[in-house]
Structures are given as structure tokens and as C-alpha cells.
Amino acid sequence: MATRYWIVSLPVQSSNSASSSWSRLQESISRHSFDTPLYRFNIPNLRVGTLDSLLALSDDLLKSNSFIEGVSHKIRRQIEELERVSGVLSSSLTVDGVPVDSYLTRFVWDEAKYPTMSPLREIVDGVHTQVSKIEDDLKVRVAEYNNVRSQLNAINRKQAGSLAVRDLSNLVKPQDIVTSEHLTTLLAVVPKYSQKDWLASYETLTSYVVPRSSKKLYEDNEYALYSVVLFSRDADNFRTKARERGFQIRDFEYNSETQDSRKQELEKLLQDQERFRSSLLQWCYTSYGEVFSSWMHFCAIRVFAESILRYGLPPSFLSVVLSPSVKSEKKVRSILEGLCESSNSTYWKTEDEGGVAGIGADADAHPYVSFTINLI
């Protein structure tokens, strides 16, 4: 699928017709750049209004186009990220089931959605409002999804850090903890190289340690986690003595209800993440189609408005879509220039020569209306 297209409008002289200009263009492209896809870009007879209204509208067209294109790419990038995270095979993006490249190259104006008798300003404002609403909705949905992801990431960080900082709740089992009226269990984080020192000294750090009560519960790359049973009244003193020897006593209180609550919270967050991700992905598929359709209608208005301002009234121009390869671009530009026989051609050719760039001039100026559509 091509990802870069030109939408071009060529003037049609009074002695010619759009059909004859189309035939000449087809013949020239076929002869000199046969590998360049070429399509008609059918624009209906839109309501012109006054030249003053077109000039006023032209000030906003380029800026609005950049906004709509930006929202389109933003949704596409979101789709790509969600598909990658979900392990979903990248699918062809569509507008009502039609691949986006086909929608562009076989564009048909949606009269029901955008009545051609409506003023151009009204259509443009309607497109901008619709796309703005979709962008706002995207921000809300992405924020909801990212909020759940952030909570899960926080939990994962607690579980993935070293024993000195990580959450111990999933490492300690109920049978590892001895508690009674007089006894308590402490958890010591011991550097791996100090394990022999711990085992040789923990019973004598204070006077009220239960002999041979220490058990290794877990070990990572830096530390080992040991339990030790002692009299409750001696716990604070043991913490102090252990710290002096380089052993860290972690605060931990086993509570089955808390453990169950944390487990349920984690399961709910995982379910919420999957639900938000799936919902957001489906919404993005649909909304991308809506934005892309709006964008193409907006492009049609740009072509129409600029063609009127460049070539004058009544509207008489041929609009086409091309997708030349990089190596063919100069040749195709030359072909298009050769088909511009109007007296305005030199005037519009380049800004350097004193010509005036059109309202859609997003590249070098040409003696015809032209702008680039990047699908990606």
C-alpha cells in the first residue's frame, strides 16, 4: 500500500473539457511514468459563495488541515501501540470496511453527511468540530487506560525491586510467621555475602531469640530474606542490633484479609487493563475511519477552494490523485506543468520568481494546485 499521495488540480481551458484533460494526463503518465498510480478525485459542485468568503476561509484551511491530519496520525499511532502490546496482528485500517488507500483513490462525497448546498464555512466548521470532539474523547479514553497501567506498573515495581524495597506479601506464607502472646516473627534482609555471618550471629544479637528459628524464605541477586522468631518485648532491641551488623529488618505484618484484598485488587486491575485496552482499540479503529473520512472531505474542500482562487470562476478544473515514487517525482511534476497552459501558470510557478503561493502550499509552489497526503 502506498502511503504518500499527491492531490492535484489542473486548470481546464474553455476549449477543452475535464474528460479530455484526464485523457491527456493518463496518456502522458502512461508514456513517461508508467509506474505512477493515477486516479480521478471526484469533487461535487460545492457552493462557491463570494470570493471574499473564499479568501476568508483560505486563512483557516491550511491550519485546520494540519490539525485534522495530526489527529488522524495520533489515532493511528495509538492503534499501532495497542496492537503491539496486545500481540494483535496489525490490521488494515478502513473507512466503513474500505481500506483507507482505496477510500482516498476512489473518493465519493458523502452528500448525506455534508450537503453540497451548505456554505463551505459551515462544512469546514462542522468537520473541525467533529474531529475536535473525537480528539477530546481520545484523550479521556487514553487517560483511563494509562491510569490503570500506571497502577499496575506501580505494583510491578514493588514486586520487581530488590528485597530491600520490594513488597514481601507474595513471598511470605502464613506458615512462615509465628505469632503468639509473647512471640513475634521478624523478617531480615541479609546481603548474600553476609549469610554465614547472619546464621552464626542472629541467635546472640539479643538475649531472647528462639534458637534455630531462622529460615531462608527467598533469595534474589543481591539479598536473602530470612525469618527469625523472638520474644515480642525484645523486637526493637533486635532491630537496632541487626542494623548495626548490616542486616535490615523489614516491617511486615501478615494479614490474610489484606493479602486477599491485594490479590483481588491486582486481578481487577488486570481485568480493567484488558477491558480498557480492548475497548480503546475498537474505538480507535472506528474513530480513525471517521477522522480519515472527514479529512478526505476537507481535502476536497481545499482543492475546490484553492482551484477557484487560482483559476477563477466558473469552476473548471480536473482534480486527481497520484502516488509517484521518489525517483519519478521530478518527471511527474514536469508532466503536470506541461498540462498547465493557462496564462496564470508562470505567475503561480514559484515564490522566488514573484509568484504567489496558494493557500494549500505545503511544499514548493507549482503552476497548479497540489498538496501531499501522508497516510502514515
mmCIF file of C-alpha atoms in Angstrom:
data_model
loop_
_atom_site.group_PDB
_atom_site.id
_atom_site.type_symbol
_atom_site.label_atom_id
_atom_site.label_comp_id
_atom_site.label_asym_id
_atom_site.label_seq_id
_atom_site.Cartn_x
_atom_site.Cartn_y
_atom_site.Cartn_z
ATOM 1 C CA MET A 1 0.000 0.000 0.000
ATOM 2 C CA ALA A 2 1.297 3.432 -0.948
ATOM 3 C CA THR A 3 1.469 5.822 1.998
ATOM 4 C CA ARG A 4 2.230 9.124 0.232
ATOM 5 C CA TYR A 5 -0.120 10.715 -2.268
ATOM 6 C CA TRP A 6 -0.462 13.971 -4.157
ATOM 7 C CA ILE A 7 -3.840 15.581 -4.622
ATOM 8 C CA VAL A 8 -3.582 17.810 -7.670
ATOM 9 C CA SER A 9 -5.937 20.156 -9.505
ATOM 10 C CA LEU A 10 -5.197 21.185 -13.093
ATOM 11 C CA PRO A 11 -6.937 24.061 -14.887
ATOM 12 C CA VAL A 12 -9.293 23.119 -17.723
ATOM 13 C CA GLN A 13 -9.346 25.653 -20.553
ATOM 14 C CA SER A 14 -12.584 26.743 -22.189
ATOM 15 C CA SER A 15 -11.512 24.973 -25.370
ATOM 16 C CA ASN A 16 -11.123 21.666 -23.529
ATOM 17 C CA SER A 17 -13.098 19.542 -21.110
ATOM 18 C CA ALA A 18 -12.190 17.724 -17.884
ATOM 19 C CA SER A 19 -12.529 14.419 -19.763
ATOM 20 C CA SER A 20 -10.084 15.410 -22.480
ATOM 21 C CA SER A 21 -7.625 16.777 -19.884
ATOM 22 C CA TRP A 22 -7.945 13.491 -17.993
ATOM 23 C CA SER A 23 -7.189 11.511 -21.168
ATOM 24 C CA ARG A 24 -4.121 13.656 -21.899
ATOM 25 C CA LEU A 25 -2.853 13.207 -18.351
ATOM 26 C CA GLN A 26 -3.398 9.442 -18.458
ATOM 27 C CA GLU A 27 -1.538 9.218 -21.745
ATOM 28 C CA SER A 28 1.398 11.323 -20.502
ATOM 29 C CA ILE A 29 1.733 9.403 -17.241
ATOM 30 C CA SER A 30 1.472 6.067 -19.046
ATOM 31 C CA ARG A 31 4.166 7.092 -21.531
ATOM 32 C CA HIS A 32 6.674 8.815 -19.254
ATOM 33 C CA SER A 33 5.966 7.473 -15.725
ATOM 34 C CA PHE A 34 4.038 4.240 -16.171
ATOM 35 C CA ASP A 35 4.676 3.083 -12.591
ATOM 36 C CA THR A 36 2.801 6.071 -11.087
ATOM 37 C CA PRO A 37 -0.736 5.189 -9.889
ATOM 38 C CA LEU A 38 -3.242 7.777 -11.123
ATOM 39 C CA TYR A 39 -6.896 8.252 -10.102
ATOM 40 C CA ARG A 40 -9.666 10.804 -10.544
ATOM 41 C CA PHE A 41 -10.515 12.708 -7.374
ATOM 42 C CA ASN A 42 -14.183 13.461 -7.827
ATOM 43 C CA ILE A 43 -15.339 16.692 -6.208
ATOM 44 C CA PRO A 44 -19.008 17.704 -6.490
ATOM 45 C CA ASN A 45 -20.209 21.186 -7.371
ATOM 46 C CA LEU A 46 -19.882 22.841 -3.997
ATOM 47 C CA ARG A 47 -21.431 26.152 -3.037
ATOM 48 C CA VAL A 48 -18.920 28.834 -4.030
ATOM 49 C CA GLY A 49 -20.311 31.829 -2.199
ATOM 50 C CA THR A 50 -18.306 35.017 -2.752
ATOM 51 C CA LEU A 51 -14.607 35.349 -3.449
ATOM 52 C CA ASP A 52 -14.335 37.355 -0.229
ATOM 53 C CA SER A 53 -15.763 34.423 1.738
ATOM 54 C CA LEU A 54 -13.340 32.044 -0.015
ATOM 55 C CA LEU A 55 -10.400 34.293 0.831
ATOM 56 C CA ALA A 56 -11.514 34.493 4.449
ATOM 57 C CA LEU A 57 -11.915 30.709 4.532
ATOM 58 C CA SER A 58 -8.493 30.162 2.976
ATOM 59 C CA ASP A 59 -6.794 31.633 6.041
ATOM 60 C CA ASP A 60 -8.084 28.723 8.128
ATOM 61 C CA LEU A 61 -7.865 25.826 5.680
ATOM 62 C CA LEU A 62 -4.159 25.011 5.993
ATOM 63 C CA LYS A 63 -4.182 25.310 9.788
ATOM 64 C CA SER A 64 -7.299 23.168 10.109
ATOM 65 C CA ASN A 65 -5.847 20.582 7.744
ATOM 66 C CA SER A 66 -2.742 20.263 9.922
ATOM 67 C CA PHE A 67 -4.956 19.733 12.961
ATOM 68 C CA ILE A 68 -7.122 17.052 11.313
ATOM 69 C CA GLU A 69 -4.088 15.280 9.855
ATOM 70 C CA GLY A 70 -2.450 15.375 13.287
ATOM 71 C CA VAL A 71 -5.463 13.745 14.966
ATOM 72 C CA SER A 72 -5.502 11.072 12.254
ATOM 73 C CA HIS A 73 -1.848 10.218 12.859
ATOM 74 C CA LYS A 74 -2.328 10.349 16.635
ATOM 75 C CA ILE A 75 -5.081 7.708 16.468
ATOM 76 C CA ARG A 76 -3.025 5.576 14.075
ATOM 77 C CA ARG A 77 -0.039 5.632 16.444
ATOM 78 C CA GLN A 78 -2.332 4.677 19.332
ATOM 79 C CA ILE A 79 -3.640 1.732 17.290
ATOM 80 C CA GLU A 80 -0.096 0.587 16.492
ATOM 81 C CA GLU A 81 0.891 0.736 20.179
ATOM 82 C CA LEU A 82 -2.214 -1.143 21.342
ATOM 83 C CA GLU A 83 -1.770 -3.822 18.666
ATOM 84 C CA ARG A 84 1.878 -4.265 19.670
ATOM 85 C CA VAL A 85 1.086 -4.518 23.394
ATOM 86 C CA SER A 86 -1.843 -6.868 22.754
ATOM 87 C CA GLY A 87 0.101 -9.067 20.371
ATOM 88 C CA VAL A 88 -2.576 -8.455 17.736
ATOM 89 C CA LEU A 89 -1.540 -8.708 14.100
ATOM 90 C CA SER A 90 -1.625 -5.263 12.518
ATOM 91 C CA SER A 91 -4.815 -4.928 10.535
ATOM 92 C CA SER A 92 -5.632 -2.790 7.529
ATOM 93 C CA LEU A 93 -7.308 0.419 8.641
ATOM 94 C CA THR A 94 -10.620 1.081 6.968
ATOM 95 C CA VAL A 95 -13.439 3.572 6.466
ATOM 96 C CA ASP A 96 -16.719 1.654 6.669
ATOM 97 C CA GLY A 97 -14.901 -1.505 5.634
ATOM 98 C CA VAL A 98 -12.985 0.128 2.758
ATOM 99 C CA PRO A 99 -9.154 0.286 3.135
ATOM 100 C CA VAL A 100 -8.043 3.886 3.615
ATOM 101 C CA ASP A 101 -5.905 3.956 0.463
ATOM 102 C CA SER A 102 -8.887 2.739 -1.579
ATOM 103 C CA TYR A 103 -11.141 5.281 0.129
ATOM 104 C CA LEU A 104 -8.774 8.059 -0.988
ATOM 105 C CA THR A 105 -8.251 6.829 -4.541
ATOM 106 C CA ARG A 106 -11.965 6.113 -5.044
ATOM 107 C CA PHE A 107 -13.264 9.055 -3.052
ATOM 108 C CA VAL A 108 -17.013 9.719 -3.195
ATOM 109 C CA TRP A 109 -18.506 12.769 -1.494
ATOM 110 C CA ASP A 110 -20.960 11.896 1.301
ATOM 111 C CA GLU A 111 -23.931 14.086 0.413
ATOM 112 C CA ALA A 112 -25.986 12.879 3.383
ATOM 113 C CA LYS A 113 -23.310 13.915 5.879
ATOM 114 C CA TYR A 114 -22.062 17.031 4.101
ATOM 115 C CA PRO A 115 -24.846 18.558 1.913
ATOM 116 C CA THR A 116 -23.233 20.289 -1.052
ATOM 117 C CA MET A 117 -25.682 23.181 -0.772
ATOM 118 C CA SER A 118 -24.340 24.079 2.674
ATOM 119 C CA PRO A 119 -21.917 27.027 2.830
ATOM 120 C CA LEU A 120 -18.270 25.895 2.745
ATOM 121 C CA ARG A 121 -17.600 27.622 6.065
ATOM 122 C CA GLU A 122 -20.397 25.607 7.659
ATOM 123 C CA ILE A 123 -18.975 22.319 6.330
ATOM 124 C CA VAL A 124 -15.416 23.202 7.396
ATOM 125 C CA ASP A 125 -16.526 24.214 10.890
ATOM 126 C CA GLY A 126 -18.589 21.032 11.162
ATOM 127 C CA VAL A 127 -15.600 18.867 10.216
ATOM 128 C CA HIS A 128 -13.354 20.697 12.675
ATOM 129 C CA THR A 129 -15.908 20.359 15.492
ATOM 130 C CA GLN A 130 -16.394 16.653 14.849
ATOM 131 C CA VAL A 131 -12.653 15.929 14.801
ATOM 132 C CA SER A 132 -12.112 18.066 17.931
ATOM 133 C CA LYS A 133 -14.749 16.032 19.753
ATOM 134 C CA ILE A 134 -13.044 12.785 18.704
ATOM 135 C CA GLU A 135 -9.670 14.112 19.884
ATOM 136 C CA ASP A 136 -11.145 15.064 23.269
ATOM 137 C CA ASP A 137 -12.729 11.625 23.562
ATOM 138 C CA LEU A 138 -9.377 10.028 22.694
ATOM 139 C CA LYS A 139 -7.641 11.956 25.476
ATOM 140 C CA VAL A 140 -10.228 10.785 28.057
ATOM 141 C CA ARG A 141 -10.061 7.142 26.957
ATOM 142 C CA VAL A 142 -6.262 7.077 26.819
ATOM 143 C CA ALA A 143 -6.097 8.701 30.274
ATOM 144 C CA GLU A 144 -8.374 5.980 31.711
ATOM 145 C CA TYR A 145 -6.260 3.253 30.144
ATOM 146 C CA ASN A 146 -2.962 4.829 31.229
ATOM 147 C CA ASN A 147 -4.260 5.276 34.783
ATOM 148 C CA VAL A 148 -4.836 1.529 35.114
ATOM 149 C CA ARG A 149 -1.454 0.819 33.509
ATOM 150 C CA SER A 150 0.245 3.193 35.965
ATOM 151 C CA GLN A 151 -1.345 1.415 38.934
ATOM 152 C CA LEU A 152 -0.209 -1.967 37.603
ATOM 153 C CA ASN A 153 3.270 -0.639 36.896
ATOM 154 C CA ALA A 154 3.492 0.653 40.467
ATOM 155 C CA ILE A 155 2.559 -2.796 41.781
ATOM 156 C CA ASN A 156 5.033 -4.469 39.431
ATOM 157 C CA ARG A 157 7.805 -2.125 40.524
ATOM 158 C CA LYS A 158 7.155 -3.050 44.147
ATOM 159 C CA GLN A 159 7.321 -6.740 43.252
ATOM 160 C CA ALA A 160 10.285 -6.434 40.904
ATOM 161 C CA GLY A 161 12.713 -4.454 43.067
ATOM 162 C CA SER A 162 15.339 -5.902 45.384
ATOM 163 C CA LEU A 163 14.390 -7.432 48.718
ATOM 164 C CA ALA A 164 15.427 -4.186 50.370
ATOM 165 C CA VAL A 165 12.467 -2.328 48.858
ATOM 166 C CA ARG A 166 10.029 -4.727 47.194
ATOM 167 C CA ASP A 167 6.673 -5.850 48.502
ATOM 168 C CA LEU A 168 7.111 -9.041 50.542
ATOM 169 C CA SER A 169 3.478 -10.105 50.699
ATOM 170 C CA ASN A 170 3.738 -12.612 47.856
ATOM 171 C CA LEU A 171 6.963 -14.118 49.242
ATOM 172 C CA VAL A 172 5.859 -14.852 52.802
ATOM 173 C CA LYS A 173 3.453 -17.700 53.519
ATOM 174 C CA PRO A 174 1.230 -17.988 56.606
ATOM 175 C CA GLN A 175 3.335 -20.866 57.973
ATOM 176 C CA ASP A 176 6.437 -18.662 57.849
ATOM 177 C CA ILE A 177 5.024 -16.347 60.516
ATOM 178 C CA VAL A 178 4.922 -17.362 64.194
ATOM 179 C CA THR A 179 2.913 -15.090 66.455
ATOM 180 C CA SER A 180 1.587 -15.559 69.968
ATOM 181 C CA GLU A 181 1.036 -13.566 73.122
ATOM 182 C CA HIS A 182 4.787 -13.376 73.718
ATOM 183 C CA LEU A 183 6.430 -14.327 70.410
ATOM 184 C CA THR A 184 6.781 -12.465 67.120
ATOM 185 C CA THR A 185 8.470 -13.056 63.785
ATOM 186 C CA LEU A 186 10.780 -10.527 62.138
ATOM 187 C CA LEU A 187 11.992 -10.575 58.546
ATOM 188 C CA ALA A 188 15.650 -9.807 57.922
ATOM 189 C CA VAL A 189 17.122 -8.758 54.572
ATOM 190 C CA VAL A 190 20.684 -10.098 54.539
ATOM 191 C CA PRO A 191 23.289 -9.327 51.859
ATOM 192 C CA LYS A 192 24.124 -12.566 50.063
ATOM 193 C CA TYR A 193 27.779 -12.374 51.058
ATOM 194 C CA SER A 194 26.764 -11.975 54.762
ATOM 195 C CA GLN A 195 24.537 -15.050 55.058
ATOM 196 C CA LYS A 196 27.105 -17.044 57.034
ATOM 197 C CA ASP A 197 27.555 -14.118 59.364
ATOM 198 C CA TRP A 198 23.764 -13.922 59.868
ATOM 199 C CA LEU A 199 23.385 -17.607 60.622
ATOM 200 C CA ALA A 200 26.306 -17.517 63.060
ATOM 201 C CA SER A 201 25.214 -14.407 64.922
ATOM 202 C CA TYR A 202 21.424 -13.909 64.872
ATOM 203 C CA GLU A 203 20.840 -16.058 67.994
ATOM 204 C CA THR A 204 23.206 -13.896 70.039
ATOM 205 C CA LEU A 205 22.229 -10.438 68.819
ATOM 206 C CA THR A 206 19.923 -10.200 71.839
ATOM 207 C CA SER A 207 19.011 -12.459 74.734
ATOM 208 C CA TYR A 208 15.509 -13.513 73.739
ATOM 209 C CA VAL A 209 15.879 -15.085 70.273
ATOM 210 C CA VAL A 210 14.414 -18.552 69.738
ATOM 211 C CA PRO A 211 17.365 -20.816 68.846
ATOM 212 C CA ARG A 212 17.482 -22.287 65.304
ATOM 213 C CA SER A 213 14.353 -20.316 64.385
ATOM 214 C CA SER A 214 15.769 -18.526 61.350
ATOM 215 C CA LYS A 215 14.691 -19.819 57.917
ATOM 216 C CA LYS A 216 15.584 -18.597 54.443
ATOM 217 C CA LEU A 217 12.352 -17.629 52.655
ATOM 218 C CA TYR A 218 13.626 -16.140 49.411
ATOM 219 C CA GLU A 219 16.781 -15.021 47.606
ATOM 220 C CA ASP A 220 17.468 -12.605 44.736
ATOM 221 C CA ASN A 221 20.674 -11.403 43.077
ATOM 222 C CA GLU A 222 21.667 -9.173 45.997
ATOM 223 C CA TYR A 223 19.910 -10.290 49.169
ATOM 224 C CA ALA A 224 18.415 -13.211 51.031
ATOM 225 C CA LEU A 225 15.240 -12.969 53.110
ATOM 226 C CA TYR A 226 15.322 -14.713 56.500
ATOM 227 C CA SER A 227 12.700 -15.040 59.208
ATOM 228 C CA VAL A 228 13.599 -15.123 62.880
ATOM 229 C CA VAL A 229 11.380 -15.764 65.944
ATOM 230 C CA LEU A 230 11.946 -13.919 69.225
ATOM 231 C CA PHE A 231 10.131 -12.502 72.203
ATOM 232 C CA SER A 232 7.986 -9.509 71.292
ATOM 233 C CA ARG A 233 9.422 -7.336 74.057
ATOM 234 C CA ASP A 234 12.896 -7.751 72.503
ATOM 235 C CA ALA A 235 11.902 -6.818 68.919
ATOM 236 C CA ASP A 236 13.025 -3.175 68.981
ATOM 237 C CA ASN A 237 16.346 -4.068 70.551
ATOM 238 C CA PHE A 238 16.881 -6.807 67.944
ATOM 239 C CA ARG A 239 16.189 -4.329 65.116
ATOM 240 C CA THR A 240 18.864 -1.998 66.475
ATOM 241 C CA LYS A 241 21.478 -4.728 66.907
ATOM 242 C CA ALA A 242 20.742 -6.186 63.463
ATOM 243 C CA ARG A 243 21.103 -2.791 61.786
ATOM 244 C CA GLU A 244 24.497 -2.354 63.484
ATOM 245 C CA ARG A 245 25.624 -5.619 61.865
ATOM 246 C CA GLY A 246 24.391 -4.578 58.393
ATOM 247 C CA PHE A 247 21.124 -6.543 58.437
ATOM 248 C CA GLN A 248 17.881 -4.774 57.507
ATOM 249 C CA ILE A 249 14.708 -5.692 59.402
ATOM 250 C CA ARG A 250 11.698 -5.117 57.144
ATOM 251 C CA ASP A 251 8.415 -4.003 58.676
ATOM 252 C CA PHE A 252 5.877 -6.670 57.793
ATOM 253 C CA GLU A 253 2.616 -7.832 59.280
ATOM 254 C CA TYR A 254 0.912 -10.821 57.737
ATOM 255 C CA ASN A 255 -2.827 -10.369 57.376
ATOM 256 C CA SER A 256 -4.806 -12.876 55.333
ATOM 257 C CA GLU A 257 -7.573 -10.351 54.626
ATOM 258 C CA THR A 258 -5.038 -7.800 53.388
ATOM 259 C CA GLN A 259 -3.386 -10.449 51.223
ATOM 260 C CA ASP A 260 -6.698 -11.456 49.687
ATOM 261 C CA SER A 261 -7.608 -7.822 49.152
ATOM 262 C CA ARG A 262 -4.324 -7.136 47.347
ATOM 263 C CA LYS A 263 -4.755 -10.204 45.199
ATOM 264 C CA GLN A 264 -8.289 -9.198 44.276
ATOM 265 C CA GLU A 265 -7.113 -5.652 43.540
ATOM 266 C CA LEU A 266 -4.400 -6.970 41.232
ATOM 267 C CA GLU A 267 -6.817 -9.274 39.422
ATOM 268 C CA LYS A 268 -9.298 -6.426 38.988
ATOM 269 C CA LEU A 269 -6.609 -4.115 37.628
ATOM 270 C CA LEU A 270 -5.505 -6.772 35.146
ATOM 271 C CA GLN A 271 -9.104 -7.240 34.023
ATOM 272 C CA ASP A 272 -9.632 -3.479 33.810
ATOM 273 C CA GLN A 273 -6.451 -3.076 31.774
ATOM 274 C CA GLU A 274 -7.560 -5.711 29.270
ATOM 275 C CA ARG A 275 -11.071 -4.261 29.115
ATOM 276 C CA PHE A 276 -9.851 -0.681 28.603
ATOM 277 C CA ARG A 277 -7.254 -1.813 26.059
ATOM 278 C CA SER A 278 -9.774 -3.806 24.021
ATOM 279 C CA SER A 279 -12.375 -1.040 24.216
ATOM 280 C CA LEU A 280 -9.844 1.648 23.280
ATOM 281 C CA LEU A 281 -8.547 -0.368 20.336
ATOM 282 C CA GLN A 282 -12.021 -0.931 18.911
ATOM 283 C CA TRP A 283 -12.875 2.742 19.453
ATOM 284 C CA CYS A 284 -9.662 3.773 17.663
ATOM 285 C CA TYR A 285 -10.470 1.570 14.665
ATOM 286 C CA THR A 286 -13.885 3.200 14.322
ATOM 287 C CA SER A 287 -12.742 6.746 15.080
ATOM 288 C CA TYR A 288 -9.796 6.545 12.696
ATOM 289 C CA GLY A 289 -12.256 5.767 9.915
ATOM 290 C CA GLU A 290 -14.427 8.739 10.898
ATOM 291 C CA VAL A 291 -11.465 11.132 11.083
ATOM 292 C CA PHE A 292 -9.978 9.882 7.820
ATOM 293 C CA SER A 293 -13.318 10.303 6.048
ATOM 294 C CA SER A 294 -13.621 13.834 7.450
ATOM 295 C CA TRP A 295 -10.044 14.567 6.387
ATOM 296 C CA MET A 296 -10.684 13.491 2.783
ATOM 297 C CA HIS A 297 -13.823 15.651 2.597
ATOM 298 C CA PHE A 298 -11.778 18.511 3.997
ATOM 299 C CA CYS A 299 -9.126 17.901 1.309
ATOM 300 C CA ALA A 300 -11.839 18.048 -1.327
ATOM 301 C CA ILE A 301 -12.882 21.456 0.002
ATOM 302 C CA ARG A 302 -9.238 22.619 -0.041
ATOM 303 C CA VAL A 303 -8.858 21.560 -3.661
ATOM 304 C CA PHE A 304 -12.142 23.215 -4.630
ATOM 305 C CA ALA A 305 -11.488 26.492 -2.798
ATOM 306 C CA GLU A 306 -7.917 26.894 -3.985
ATOM 307 C CA SER A 307 -8.829 25.985 -7.556
ATOM 308 C CA ILE A 308 -11.435 28.758 -7.586
ATOM 309 C CA LEU A 309 -8.943 31.255 -6.162
ATOM 310 C CA ARG A 310 -6.264 30.212 -8.652
ATOM 311 C CA TYR A 311 -8.227 29.563 -11.823
ATOM 312 C CA GLY A 312 -11.265 31.793 -11.274
ATOM 313 C CA LEU A 313 -14.966 31.281 -11.922
ATOM 314 C CA PRO A 314 -16.838 29.359 -13.081
ATOM 315 C CA PRO A 315 -15.177 26.254 -11.556
ATOM 316 C CA SER A 316 -13.298 24.457 -14.340
ATOM 317 C CA PHE A 317 -10.569 22.109 -13.231
ATOM 318 C CA LEU A 318 -9.508 18.453 -13.167
ATOM 319 C CA SER A 319 -8.674 17.008 -9.744
ATOM 320 C CA VAL A 320 -6.637 13.824 -9.488
ATOM 321 C CA VAL A 321 -4.712 11.672 -7.005
ATOM 322 C CA LEU A 322 -1.235 10.379 -7.804
ATOM 323 C CA SER A 323 1.328 8.343 -5.906
ATOM 324 C CA PRO A 324 4.682 8.726 -7.680
ATOM 325 C CA SER A 325 7.803 7.002 -6.438
ATOM 326 C CA VAL A 326 10.593 9.249 -5.169
ATOM 327 C CA LYS A 327 12.615 8.739 -8.341
ATOM 328 C CA SER A 328 9.586 9.629 -10.505
ATOM 329 C CA GLU A 329 8.579 12.844 -8.725
ATOM 330 C CA LYS A 330 10.505 15.274 -10.949
ATOM 331 C CA LYS A 331 9.232 13.604 -14.096
ATOM 332 C CA VAL A 332 5.620 13.694 -12.848
ATOM 333 C CA ARG A 333 5.950 17.359 -11.830
ATOM 334 C CA SER A 334 7.211 18.124 -15.309
ATOM 335 C CA ILE A 335 4.234 16.311 -16.876
ATOM 336 C CA LEU A 336 1.777 18.235 -14.712
ATOM 337 C CA GLU A 337 3.402 21.562 -15.536
ATOM 338 C CA GLY A 338 3.211 20.717 -19.226
ATOM 339 C CA LEU A 339 -0.557 20.370 -18.934
ATOM 340 C CA CYS A 340 -0.941 23.860 -17.409
ATOM 341 C CA GLU A 341 -1.446 26.171 -20.360
ATOM 342 C CA SER A 342 -3.210 28.973 -18.577
ATOM 343 C CA SER A 343 -1.779 32.469 -18.518
ATOM 344 C CA ASN A 344 -1.563 32.148 -14.754
ATOM 345 C CA SER A 345 0.959 29.288 -14.929
ATOM 346 C CA THR A 346 4.085 31.412 -14.799
ATOM 347 C CA TYR A 347 2.596 33.630 -12.124
ATOM 348 C CA TRP A 348 1.951 30.673 -9.797
ATOM 349 C CA LYS A 349 5.094 28.743 -10.645
ATOM 350 C CA THR A 350 7.481 29.679 -7.836
ATOM 351 C CA GLU A 351 7.588 32.081 -4.951
ATOM 352 C CA ASP A 352 11.176 33.004 -5.844
ATOM 353 C CA GLU A 353 10.036 34.415 -9.169
ATOM 354 C CA GLY A 354 7.462 36.619 -7.503
ATOM 355 C CA GLY A 355 4.528 34.273 -7.855
ATOM 356 C CA VAL A 356 2.023 33.832 -5.073
ATOM 357 C CA ALA A 357 1.851 30.526 -3.227
ATOM 358 C CA GLY A 358 -1.624 29.054 -2.873
ATOM 359 C CA ILE A 359 -3.480 28.507 0.375
ATOM 360 C CA GLY A 360 -2.540 24.831 0.305
ATOM 361 C CA ALA A 361 1.140 25.417 -0.340
ATOM 362 C CA ASP A 362 2.698 22.836 1.915
ATOM 363 C CA ALA A 363 5.659 22.315 -0.431
ATOM 364 C CA ASP A 364 7.251 24.223 -3.312
ATOM 365 C CA ALA A 365 4.721 26.276 -5.268
ATOM 366 C CA HIS A 366 3.612 24.957 -8.652
ATOM 367 C CA PRO A 367 1.534 26.284 -11.533
ATOM 368 C CA TYR A 368 -1.305 24.099 -10.349
ATOM 369 C CA VAL A 369 -2.951 23.225 -7.049
ATOM 370 C CA SER A 370 -1.024 20.496 -5.264
ATOM 371 C CA PHE A 371 -0.574 19.182 -1.760
ATOM 372 C CA THR A 372 0.671 15.982 -0.181
ATOM 373 C CA ILE A 373 -1.260 13.417 1.853
ATOM 374 C CA ASN A 374 0.814 11.223 4.170
ATOM 375 C CA LEU A 375 -1.239 8.261 5.369
ATOM 376 C CA ILE A 376 1.388 7.412 7.982
#
